[in-house]
Amino acid sequence: MAEPQIRLAGIERVFHLGDSEVHALHSLSLTIMPGEYVAVMGPSGSGKSTLLNLLGLLDRPNAGSYVLEGRDVTTLNPEEQAEVRSRRIGFVFQSFHLVPRLTAYDNIALPMMLAGVSPKERDVRVNKALKDYGLEDRAGHRPEELSGGQRQRVAIARATIMEPAMILADEPTGNLDRATGDEVVHLLEELNGRGVTLIVVTHDPGIGSRSRRQLLMEDGELRRDSAI
Amino acid sequence: MRAPDLIRFASHAATGNPLRSSLLVLAVAIGVAAVVVLTALGDGARRYVLAEFSSLGSNLVIVLPGRSQTGGFNPANAITGTPRDLTINDAKALLRGASIRRVAPIAVGTSEISVPGKLREVMVAGTTSQYIEVRHLDISQGSFLPEEDWGRGAAVAVIGAKVRQEMFGQGSAVGRLIRVGDRRFRIVGVLASSGQGLGMNTDELVFVPVALAQAMFNSNTLFRILVEAKNREEIPLAKAQALEILKLRHEGEEDVTAITQDAVLATFDRLLSALTLGVAGIAAISLAVAGILVMNVMLVSVVQRTSEIGLLKALGATGSAIRLAFLVEAAMLSAAGAVMGFLLGQGGAALIRNFYPTFPAFPPDWAVAAGLITALATGILFGVLPARRAALLDPVQALAKR
Ligand SMILES: Nc1ncnc2c1ncn2[C@@H]1O[C@H](COP(=O)(O)OP(=O)(O)OP(=O)(O)O)[C@@H](O)[C@H]1O
Ligand SMILES: [Mg+2]
């Protein structure tokens, strides 16, 4: 059997709000293989985003271990974690999170710029991405000049430009209408078809049913895992 | 992040909020311009005073009869009771001083001068040919008193510009005869107008050979002896030699006073340099205020761009990359302010020079350098805290912020 891409064991994430404690994640264990397509579902406040942030190394658990591609990443220092985010992980957000003053081209190039990729190499890859996502004639436009679907396509192009091993998407269709939402889901599924691990947080049962594996969260616990 | 990318990213961020950035640049610019203009004024005053004083002649030691307790410049010493007079032979003896280049004795008195139809009361100064070099004066017509035996002297005179104007109007003066007291002199030269100096205005003087002046006033004393040192470094030596020579000639009694122009100049120099430094310091405070403004504006900018910072972290930016980006932005804004302030300040100084051409309002190099460096340093220094804050932001919370 192949090595799992993600192995979470006994994860705890506790937030302190004044005197009260919120167990956003509680004794969570989970294994995800490379190339899987996983939908994370559950009611609001059940800990879906917290789980995704943890998987994306934006947050640290209070307890438990996270082994990513055979390496315990909870013990890495912030700079090393940034390096892992840069090379292995792509984020797609509900609210797109594009930099408003940068053009579509520059937004897509941003991860490569941060990683110190040469401008020549960047140009080749951005132009290919613009073509792949049908954004060629939008290269010089700033986010405010783009439609919601175009913005999310720019965001997906940005998430994939460093060729990460996995894409983490937190309600990627939450701000889009049905048709554009479907379009974005198709794009993500296409990436998954090329071997990228895809983990999508969604409230949409339609998307949930299309995924090959569904996780149901409730009160910070993993209630149901369709793979088990 | 590569350096060109970093600079491009930071300048994008700076121009992304033009109002904020231009206010900040303006604040720094005003600080730097204040340093440049105020020090230009301070140093201009210093140069102006120094230039006025050195018009007396450089490397000058002035010997007066009488011992002055304070060593200060007090013309009263020369007029009131003099224990032992200075004589032409004293002056001549000073030429033996190894560090002394030129000597010009001066005897003064008032007399009437006349040409047919005109009569004036004037100051008459008896001196020798080297006076003009010692005092760095210019001749506008003819020549100064000729080189000759100090004890005799031909009946020739040199007149100041104002005397010439009053006695001869627009007509030529050189070659004309003039009556001074009961003697007749031939005018050989006219001095160029120079203004005040040594408490007497050379424009209003009539110069005659020192021996004739003494004969005219029936005395053999000198008002002063002007001594010129070989060079600037030897001024103290020349002063000591003059005092030593005169002491020997006066039976071992030090009964003359020698003052150097340098001593007076040095006092003014110190005073006005301190003044310049003072105004530079005050102007630098405005730069510090600008620095605090830089900090506040950058802090606000960090808050405004919180979600962007969170995003950058999610995209793999390290804390140090984010810190650097904010520092570069602060540095660029203060550098722009420094350059603008430098241009504004130089423009202001040029404007002052334009309106007051005689006032050398040039900012000293040290002040310009200090202003620019202070602006950059405060910009970066006060940028550190906001940059740190940005780098330490929690990415999850930063991303959650809208
Ligand atoms: N920074 C925080 N401080 C305190 N409590 C937090 C924080 N982040 C999340 N929580 C709490 O943790 C729990 C899980 O939050 P999370 O955002 O993961 O929910 P979610 O499943 O993504 O919900 P939604 O579907 O509304 O996005 C919630 O009760 C939330 O209030
Ligand atoms: Mg959520």
XYZ file of C-alpha atoms and ligand atoms in Angstrom:
662
model
C 0.000 0.000 0.000
C 1.203 3.484 -0.863
C 2.239 5.965 1.786
C -0.635 8.232 2.913
C -0.348 11.885 2.011
C -1.954 13.070 5.217
C -2.094 11.310 8.564
C -3.773 13.080 11.476
C -3.834 11.344 14.859
C -5.551 12.518 18.052
C -5.795 16.124 16.916
C -7.116 18.621 19.463
C -7.731 22.277 18.759
C -9.037 24.364 21.618
C -9.889 28.057 21.473
C -10.131 30.059 24.648
C -12.801 32.698 24.693
C -12.533 34.434 28.027
C -13.249 31.707 30.592
C -14.936 29.302 28.223
C -13.161 26.798 26.003
C -14.272 25.921 22.496
C -13.201 22.505 21.264
C -13.072 23.309 17.561
C -11.477 19.918 16.896
C -11.615 16.959 19.239
C -9.668 13.666 19.076
C -9.639 13.737 15.323
C -7.811 11.082 13.379
C -7.771 10.911 9.608
C -5.761 9.461 6.766
C -5.889 10.760 3.197
C -4.089 9.105 0.297
C -2.440 11.006 -2.566
C -4.880 11.943 -5.330
C -8.009 11.601 -3.231
C -11.068 13.827 -3.703
C -12.525 14.554 -0.276
C -15.566 16.687 0.601
C -15.741 17.982 4.170
C -19.321 18.695 5.239
C -21.193 19.520 8.378
C -23.119 22.277 10.093
C -21.775 25.730 10.696
C -19.295 25.861 13.553
C -18.508 22.152 13.344
C -14.796 22.779 12.771
C -14.479 22.367 8.990
C -12.433 25.518 8.428
C -10.346 24.819 11.495
C -9.492 21.403 10.059
C -8.596 22.873 6.693
C -6.388 25.570 8.249
C -4.604 22.892 10.189
C -4.085 20.767 7.078
C -2.749 23.897 5.325
C -0.255 24.614 8.140
C -1.894 27.964 8.810
C -2.742 26.757 12.313
C -1.215 24.370 14.838
C -3.060 21.740 16.874
C -2.944 21.852 20.675
C -2.326 18.126 20.679
C -1.943 15.250 18.264
C 0.317 14.670 15.317
C 0.161 15.691 11.683
C 2.334 13.772 9.296
C 2.394 15.231 5.802
C 4.069 13.112 3.110
C 5.930 11.147 5.736
C 7.154 14.170 7.669
C 5.855 15.354 11.055
C 5.041 18.938 10.181
C 3.769 20.123 13.584
C 7.367 20.369 14.776
C 8.564 22.509 11.872
C 9.468 26.140 12.554
C 7.400 28.879 10.878
C 9.896 29.391 8.054
C 9.915 25.681 7.223
C 6.119 25.615 7.339
C 6.031 28.558 4.929
C 8.260 26.567 2.592
C 5.846 23.589 2.742
C 2.880 25.888 2.022
C 4.761 27.406 -0.864
C 5.733 24.105 -2.532
C 3.091 21.542 -1.568
C -0.189 23.314 -0.778
C -2.601 25.449 -2.807
C -5.421 27.408 -1.158
C -8.760 28.426 -2.669
C -10.986 30.659 -0.538
C -14.673 31.450 -0.502
C -13.954 35.188 -0.836
C -11.229 34.672 -3.488
C -8.644 36.712 -1.556
C -7.070 38.369 -4.553
C -4.800 41.372 -3.977
C -6.980 44.256 -5.205
C -4.188 46.465 -6.546
C -2.588 43.666 -8.599
C -3.712 42.529 -12.034
C -4.932 38.986 -12.725
C -1.484 38.269 -14.159
C 0.329 39.512 -11.056
C -2.085 37.764 -8.691
C -1.413 34.461 -10.403
C 2.337 35.151 -10.373
C 2.354 36.055 -6.662
C 3.249 32.585 -5.224
C 6.126 32.264 -7.706
C 7.321 35.760 -6.867
C 7.299 34.899 -3.161
C 9.180 31.678 -3.922
C 11.811 33.567 -5.930
C 11.053 31.951 -9.310
C 12.771 33.836 -12.140
C 10.627 36.351 -14.081
C 11.181 34.450 -17.339
C 9.952 31.174 -15.902
C 7.076 33.022 -14.236
C 5.957 34.552 -17.480
C 5.853 31.192 -19.247
C 3.829 29.581 -16.469
C 1.411 32.475 -15.925
C 0.661 32.730 -19.631
C -0.031 29.012 -19.789
C -2.317 29.245 -16.744
C -4.158 32.251 -18.207
C -4.789 30.194 -21.345
C -5.785 27.048 -19.436
C -8.351 28.972 -17.386
C -9.663 31.061 -20.282
C -8.346 34.322 -18.840
C -6.017 35.430 -21.651
C -7.889 38.655 -22.340
C -8.203 39.390 -18.619
C -4.475 39.302 -17.809
C -4.190 43.056 -17.237
C -7.455 43.435 -15.341
C -7.625 44.060 -11.645
C -9.964 41.904 -9.471
C -12.645 44.609 -9.270
C -12.902 44.472 -13.058
C -13.573 40.699 -13.042
C -16.731 38.697 -12.459
C -16.999 36.351 -9.470
C -16.349 33.279 -11.610
C -13.334 34.923 -13.230
C -11.993 35.904 -9.838
C -12.260 32.348 -8.584
C -10.581 31.098 -11.753
C -7.717 33.514 -11.089
C -7.583 32.198 -7.519
C -7.466 28.591 -8.722
C -4.785 29.458 -11.257
C -2.839 31.034 -8.412
C -3.352 27.972 -6.180
C -2.021 25.621 -8.863
C 0.792 27.721 -10.290
C 3.396 26.190 -7.953
C 2.127 22.711 -8.889
C 1.199 21.710 -5.326
C 0.471 18.171 -4.241
C -2.842 19.176 -2.708
C -5.505 21.854 -3.042
C -7.444 22.988 0.012
C -10.669 24.782 -0.898
C -12.895 26.347 1.770
C -16.371 26.781 0.289
C -14.988 27.736 -3.152
C -18.484 28.131 -4.590
C -19.991 29.917 -1.583
C -19.940 33.323 -3.263
C -20.920 32.125 -6.747
C -24.190 31.376 -8.492
C -25.060 27.805 -9.385
C -23.685 27.790 -12.950
C -20.382 29.484 -12.183
C -20.066 27.370 -9.052
C -20.364 24.211 -11.135
C -17.788 25.558 -13.552
C -15.335 26.113 -10.688
C -16.014 22.635 -9.277
C -15.303 21.151 -12.709
C -11.982 22.957 -12.828
C -11.034 21.610 -9.395
C -12.134 18.092 -10.339
C -10.055 18.320 -13.497
C -7.012 19.088 -11.359
C -7.880 16.119 -9.156
C -8.107 14.036 -12.310
C -4.448 14.891 -12.938
C -3.460 13.512 -9.562
C -3.702 16.493 -7.224
C -5.240 15.705 -3.849
C -8.420 17.785 -3.510
C -10.017 18.611 -0.176
C -13.145 20.768 -0.411
C -15.170 22.185 2.450
C -18.729 22.634 1.223
C -22.325 23.059 2.297
C -23.516 21.941 -1.125
C -24.786 18.338 -1.031
C -24.510 18.260 -4.824
C -20.732 18.696 -4.692
C -20.600 16.338 -1.735
C -22.190 13.590 -3.704
C -19.778 14.035 -6.618
C -16.730 13.538 -4.427
C -15.368 10.062 -3.932
C -15.154 10.466 -0.174
C -17.233 12.484 2.266
C -16.315 13.514 5.787
C -19.071 14.687 8.103
C -18.021 16.988 10.932
C -20.088 17.724 14.007
C -19.038 19.612 17.128
C -15.380 19.298 16.250
C -15.542 15.570 15.774
C -15.444 13.418 12.692
C -18.954 11.860 12.723
C -18.862 9.927 9.515
C -16.215 9.018 6.975
C -17.635 7.451 3.823
C -14.357 5.579 3.307
C -14.822 3.610 6.499
C 11.756 37.013 -2.885
C 14.106 38.581 -5.425
C 15.226 42.168 -4.813
C 13.598 43.685 -7.939
C 10.338 41.885 -7.082
C 10.534 43.134 -3.525
C 11.001 46.725 -4.693
C 8.221 46.421 -7.255
C 5.862 44.879 -4.717
C 6.648 47.558 -2.109
C 6.261 50.414 -4.573
C 2.949 48.948 -5.750
C 1.807 48.817 -2.159
C 2.957 52.418 -1.618
C 1.229 53.770 -4.723
C -1.840 51.663 -3.967
C -2.791 54.281 -1.397
C -1.657 57.579 -2.946
C -3.061 59.882 -0.279
C -1.401 58.046 2.585
C 1.898 57.786 0.723
C 2.006 61.380 -0.466
C 1.219 62.697 3.018
C 4.043 60.635 4.374
C 6.472 61.729 1.681
C 5.456 65.338 2.320
C 6.072 65.047 6.061
C 9.572 63.697 5.528
C 10.191 66.240 2.751
C 9.271 69.139 5.023
C 11.653 67.827 7.671
C 14.552 67.513 5.246
C 13.765 70.847 3.583
C 13.730 72.490 7.019
C 17.188 71.086 7.763
C 18.525 72.262 4.412
C 17.041 75.771 4.505
C 17.716 76.492 8.175
C 21.313 75.341 7.990
C 21.713 77.322 4.769
C 20.610 80.389 6.718
C 22.852 79.591 9.695
C 25.900 78.774 7.643
C 25.152 81.678 5.329
C 25.278 84.019 8.325
C 28.587 82.484 9.348
C 30.091 82.861 5.883
C 28.751 86.375 5.582
C 30.371 87.514 8.832
C 33.632 85.717 8.048
C 33.777 87.303 4.607
C 33.137 90.744 6.090
C 35.947 90.259 8.554
C 38.436 88.808 6.173
C 37.963 91.855 3.964
C 40.216 93.489 6.524
C 43.015 91.438 5.065
C 43.985 87.934 5.920
C 46.763 86.778 8.247
C 46.649 90.118 9.968
C 48.167 91.007 13.353
C 47.333 94.503 14.597
C 49.768 96.126 17.010
C 48.463 98.966 19.180
C 50.353 101.036 21.683
C 49.413 100.432 25.304
C 48.859 97.274 27.230
C 45.347 96.016 27.149
C 44.331 93.845 30.079
C 41.665 92.018 28.194
C 43.486 91.767 24.910
C 40.249 92.801 23.314
C 39.775 95.079 20.416
C 39.313 98.498 21.943
C 40.096 101.565 19.876
C 40.077 103.660 23.040
C 43.443 102.107 23.914
C 44.952 103.855 20.982
C 43.754 107.308 21.826
C 44.162 107.541 25.578
C 47.370 107.605 27.567
C 50.050 105.634 25.838
C 52.969 104.676 28.044
C 55.484 104.418 25.248
C 54.808 105.416 21.697
C 55.125 103.230 18.669
C 57.488 104.715 16.142
C 58.354 104.220 12.517
C 61.559 102.538 13.620
C 59.516 100.112 15.728
C 57.517 99.277 12.634
C 60.645 98.840 10.543
C 62.131 96.560 13.203
C 59.149 94.244 12.938
C 60.247 93.316 9.418
C 63.005 91.233 11.065
C 60.404 88.762 12.374
C 60.863 85.462 10.577
C 57.140 84.872 10.230
C 56.345 88.438 9.263
C 55.918 89.176 5.592
C 54.755 92.771 5.425
C 54.432 95.675 7.805
C 52.376 98.848 7.383
C 52.635 101.603 9.995
C 49.688 103.950 10.341
C 49.642 107.472 11.714
C 46.360 109.333 11.652
C 45.050 112.803 12.175
C 42.433 115.131 10.817
C 43.174 117.968 8.496
C 41.616 120.173 5.880
C 42.076 119.352 2.266
C 41.341 121.689 -0.522
C 41.323 122.066 -4.256
C 40.511 125.411 -5.798
C 36.941 126.156 -4.812
C 36.471 123.262 -2.408
C 37.442 122.630 1.205
C 36.834 119.528 3.326
C 37.735 118.225 6.742
C 39.119 114.677 6.339
C 40.982 111.945 8.141
C 44.543 111.697 6.908
C 46.333 108.379 7.248
C 50.090 108.232 6.972
C 51.336 104.856 5.866
C 53.668 103.066 3.473
C 53.426 101.372 0.113
C 52.638 97.925 1.497
C 49.471 99.048 3.245
C 47.384 98.217 0.184
C 48.627 94.614 0.106
C 48.265 94.133 3.833
C 44.672 95.354 3.703
C 43.832 93.662 0.384
C 42.481 96.900 -1.059
C 42.073 97.671 -4.725
C 43.146 100.743 -6.666
C 40.603 102.075 -9.107
C 42.862 104.706 -10.733
C 46.645 105.253 -10.752
C 48.729 103.487 -8.124
C 49.194 103.416 -4.366
C 51.976 105.200 -2.488
C 55.395 104.419 -3.996
C 58.060 102.230 -2.380
C 60.512 104.591 -0.655
C 62.367 105.320 2.536
C 59.816 105.334 5.336
C 61.603 108.241 7.019
C 61.211 110.618 4.111
C 58.363 110.334 1.681
C 57.448 112.178 -1.493
C 54.592 114.650 -1.550
C 52.091 112.291 -3.110
C 48.671 111.224 -1.900
C 46.109 108.500 -2.539
C 42.461 109.326 -1.906
C 39.442 107.246 -1.064
C 36.540 106.857 -3.457
C 34.246 109.164 -1.529
C 36.882 111.889 -1.190
C 37.444 111.749 -4.913
C 33.722 112.058 -5.532
C 33.388 115.053 -3.236
C 36.473 116.918 -4.414
C 36.488 116.152 -8.112
C 32.990 114.956 -8.980
C 33.151 112.976 -12.191
C 36.472 114.539 -13.221
C 39.784 112.692 -13.200
C 41.754 112.932 -9.941
C 45.096 111.330 -10.728
C 47.775 113.910 -11.381
C 45.844 116.736 -9.746
C 47.334 118.772 -6.943
C 45.671 118.886 -3.578
C 46.397 120.927 -0.468
C 46.402 119.045 2.822
C 46.899 121.336 5.799
C 49.667 123.635 4.597
C 51.318 121.160 2.246
C 50.723 120.352 -1.366
C 50.432 116.801 -2.631
C 50.094 115.279 -6.043
C 47.375 112.635 -6.268
C 48.833 109.378 -7.613
C 45.924 107.032 -7.068
C 42.311 106.545 -6.078
C 41.169 103.556 -4.015
C 38.295 101.443 -5.129
C 35.284 101.739 -2.882
C 35.505 99.122 -0.117
C 33.383 100.151 2.835
C 34.026 99.893 6.510
C 37.140 98.368 7.959
C 39.207 98.723 11.119
C 36.846 101.357 12.437
C 37.626 103.807 9.647
C 36.112 103.967 6.264
C 38.869 103.884 3.672
C 36.524 105.589 1.208
C 36.786 108.763 3.298
C 40.545 108.718 3.870
C 43.463 110.509 2.307
C 46.676 108.476 2.362
C 50.071 110.160 2.447
C 53.555 108.805 3.264
C 53.824 108.160 6.996
C 56.758 110.506 7.539
C 54.864 113.410 5.993
C 51.777 112.669 8.078
C 53.862 112.711 11.250
C 55.459 115.980 10.234
C 52.050 117.412 9.462
C 50.658 116.438 12.849
C 53.919 117.260 14.569
C 54.284 113.920 16.305
C 56.387 110.847 15.800
C 53.954 108.299 17.141
C 51.983 105.698 15.254
C 48.311 104.936 15.600
C 48.827 101.264 14.773
C 51.125 98.905 13.008
C 49.553 96.338 10.712
C 51.593 93.159 10.504
C 50.940 90.473 7.932
C 52.077 86.945 8.775
C 53.655 84.756 6.104
C 50.651 82.441 6.189
C 47.730 81.440 8.309
C 49.650 78.891 10.365
C 52.295 81.439 11.298
C 49.918 84.063 12.644
C 50.594 83.140 16.301
C 54.334 83.110 15.581
C 54.168 86.489 13.897
C 52.275 87.858 16.869
C 54.840 86.485 19.345
C 57.736 87.806 17.255
C 56.166 91.257 17.021
C 55.677 91.378 20.778
C 59.204 90.091 21.390
C 60.852 92.605 19.036
C 58.922 95.532 20.515
C 59.644 94.379 24.065
C 63.370 94.446 23.317
C 63.077 97.869 21.777
C 61.061 99.151 24.731
C 63.588 98.236 27.399
C 62.063 94.884 28.174
C 58.645 96.221 28.857
C 55.699 94.685 27.112
C 53.737 97.854 26.608
C 51.940 97.109 23.356
C 48.964 94.994 22.468
C 48.812 92.660 19.491
C 45.491 91.323 18.400
C 44.947 88.814 15.646
C 42.062 88.871 13.336
C 41.978 85.112 13.718
C 41.012 85.361 17.348
C 38.046 87.534 16.476
C 37.143 85.351 13.526
C 37.422 82.154 15.530
C 35.007 83.509 18.096
C 32.460 84.374 15.454
C 33.080 81.109 13.668
C 32.425 79.128 16.838
C 29.374 81.169 17.716
C 27.733 80.889 14.320
C 28.668 77.236 13.841
C 26.937 76.534 17.139
C 23.944 78.480 15.898
C 23.839 76.440 12.687
C 24.146 73.220 14.641
C 21.319 74.415 16.880
C 18.906 75.121 14.046
C 19.915 71.838 12.409
C 18.986 70.107 15.654
C 15.634 71.844 15.794
C 14.964 70.906 12.180
C 15.978 67.325 12.954
C 13.231 67.214 15.554
C 10.731 67.803 12.773
C 12.304 64.802 11.066
C 11.801 62.700 14.159
C 8.178 63.798 14.186
C 7.984 62.731 10.548
C 9.441 59.380 11.639
C 6.671 58.897 14.173
C 4.209 59.730 11.445
C 5.833 57.101 9.231
C 5.342 54.587 12.024
C 1.686 55.421 12.549
C 0.868 55.440 8.873
C 2.616 52.100 8.418
C 0.794 50.659 11.436
C -2.528 51.726 9.951
C -1.407 50.235 6.673
C -0.667 46.901 8.386
C -4.183 46.899 9.830
C -5.706 47.822 6.473
C -3.766 45.109 4.716
C -4.256 42.415 7.349
C -6.100 40.051 5.040
C -3.495 40.581 2.329
C -0.763 39.669 4.807
C -2.706 36.534 5.759
C -3.001 35.649 2.100
C 0.718 36.130 1.495
C 1.420 33.745 4.343
C -1.015 31.191 2.936
C 0.787 31.500 -0.397
C 4.052 30.611 1.262
C 5.554 33.973 2.243
C 7.869 33.672 5.229
C 7.590 36.103 8.129
C 10.925 37.621 7.157
C 9.755 38.228 3.566
C 6.734 40.128 4.870
C 8.869 42.082 7.327
C 11.252 43.001 4.535
C 8.429 44.086 2.225
C 7.088 46.516 4.824
C 10.562 47.790 5.685
C 11.363 48.374 2.019
C 8.088 50.253 1.640
C 8.874 52.503 4.615
C 12.410 53.031 3.343
C 11.188 53.890 -0.147
C 8.653 56.382 1.143
C 11.195 58.106 3.355
C 13.782 58.049 0.566
C 11.275 59.718 -1.748
C 10.558 62.256 0.990
C 14.267 62.823 1.533
C 14.919 63.466 -2.164
C 11.901 65.756 -2.430
C 12.920 67.606 0.732
C 16.454 67.977 -0.586
C 15.167 69.538 -3.813
C 12.700 71.752 -1.927
C 15.412 72.848 0.494
C 17.948 73.595 -2.235
C 15.249 75.485 -4.104
C 14.434 77.476 -0.977
C 18.095 78.294 -0.393
C 18.450 79.357 -4.039
C 15.409 81.582 -3.637
C 16.961 83.246 -0.593
C 20.200 83.813 -2.512
C 18.168 85.240 -5.364
C 16.502 87.796 -3.099
C 19.628 88.571 -1.042
C 22.524 88.132 -3.454
C 25.155 89.150 -0.890
C 23.995 86.498 1.567
C 25.716 83.156 0.863
C 22.798 80.877 1.857
C 24.370 77.554 0.923
C 23.512 74.575 3.134
C 26.705 72.957 4.456
C 27.378 69.469 3.074
C 27.356 67.902 6.503
C 23.867 69.232 7.142
C 22.533 67.958 3.821
C 24.080 64.538 4.446
C 22.815 64.472 8.021
C 19.319 65.481 6.897
C 19.134 62.779 4.249
C 20.588 60.095 6.497
C 18.329 61.046 9.403
C 15.276 60.907 7.145
C 16.192 57.455 5.854
C 17.200 56.166 9.266
C 14.038 57.382 11.017
C 11.904 56.009 8.181
C 13.476 52.575 8.500
C 13.685 52.675 12.283
C 10.056 53.630 12.696
C 9.152 51.102 10.007
C 10.564 48.239 12.087
C 7.674 48.026 14.533
C 4.909 47.937 11.887
C 6.915 45.444 9.826
C 7.372 43.202 12.864
C 3.696 43.409 13.626
C 2.857 42.405 10.056
C 5.274 39.482 10.138
C 3.848 38.170 13.418
C 0.205 38.256 12.308
C -1.632 34.975 12.739
C -2.528 33.895 9.182
C -5.889 32.336 10.083
C -7.147 35.418 11.870
C -5.612 37.685 9.239
C -7.412 35.794 6.475
C -10.693 35.845 8.416
C -10.542 39.625 8.530
C -12.397 41.307 5.737
N -10.022 32.141 16.368
C -11.023 31.589 17.040
N -11.245 31.927 18.314
C -12.251 31.366 19.001
N -13.061 30.461 18.512
C -12.892 30.071 17.243
C -11.867 30.621 16.450
N -11.908 30.045 15.233
C -12.953 29.182 15.270
N -13.506 29.211 16.475
C -14.645 28.363 16.900
O -14.355 27.048 16.531
C -15.533 26.418 16.066
C -15.301 25.871 14.676
O -15.124 26.930 13.777
P -14.939 26.747 12.216
O -14.655 28.072 11.632
O -13.941 25.682 11.979
O -16.362 26.245 11.782
P -16.886 25.868 10.314
O -17.255 24.437 10.380
O -15.881 26.275 9.303
O -18.173 26.750 10.209
P -18.773 27.493 8.886
O -19.474 26.432 8.118
O -19.713 28.489 9.446
O -17.644 28.097 8.161
C -16.611 27.445 16.113
O -17.385 27.256 17.273
C -15.894 28.749 16.181
O -16.665 29.674 16.938
Mg -15.806 27.664 7.739
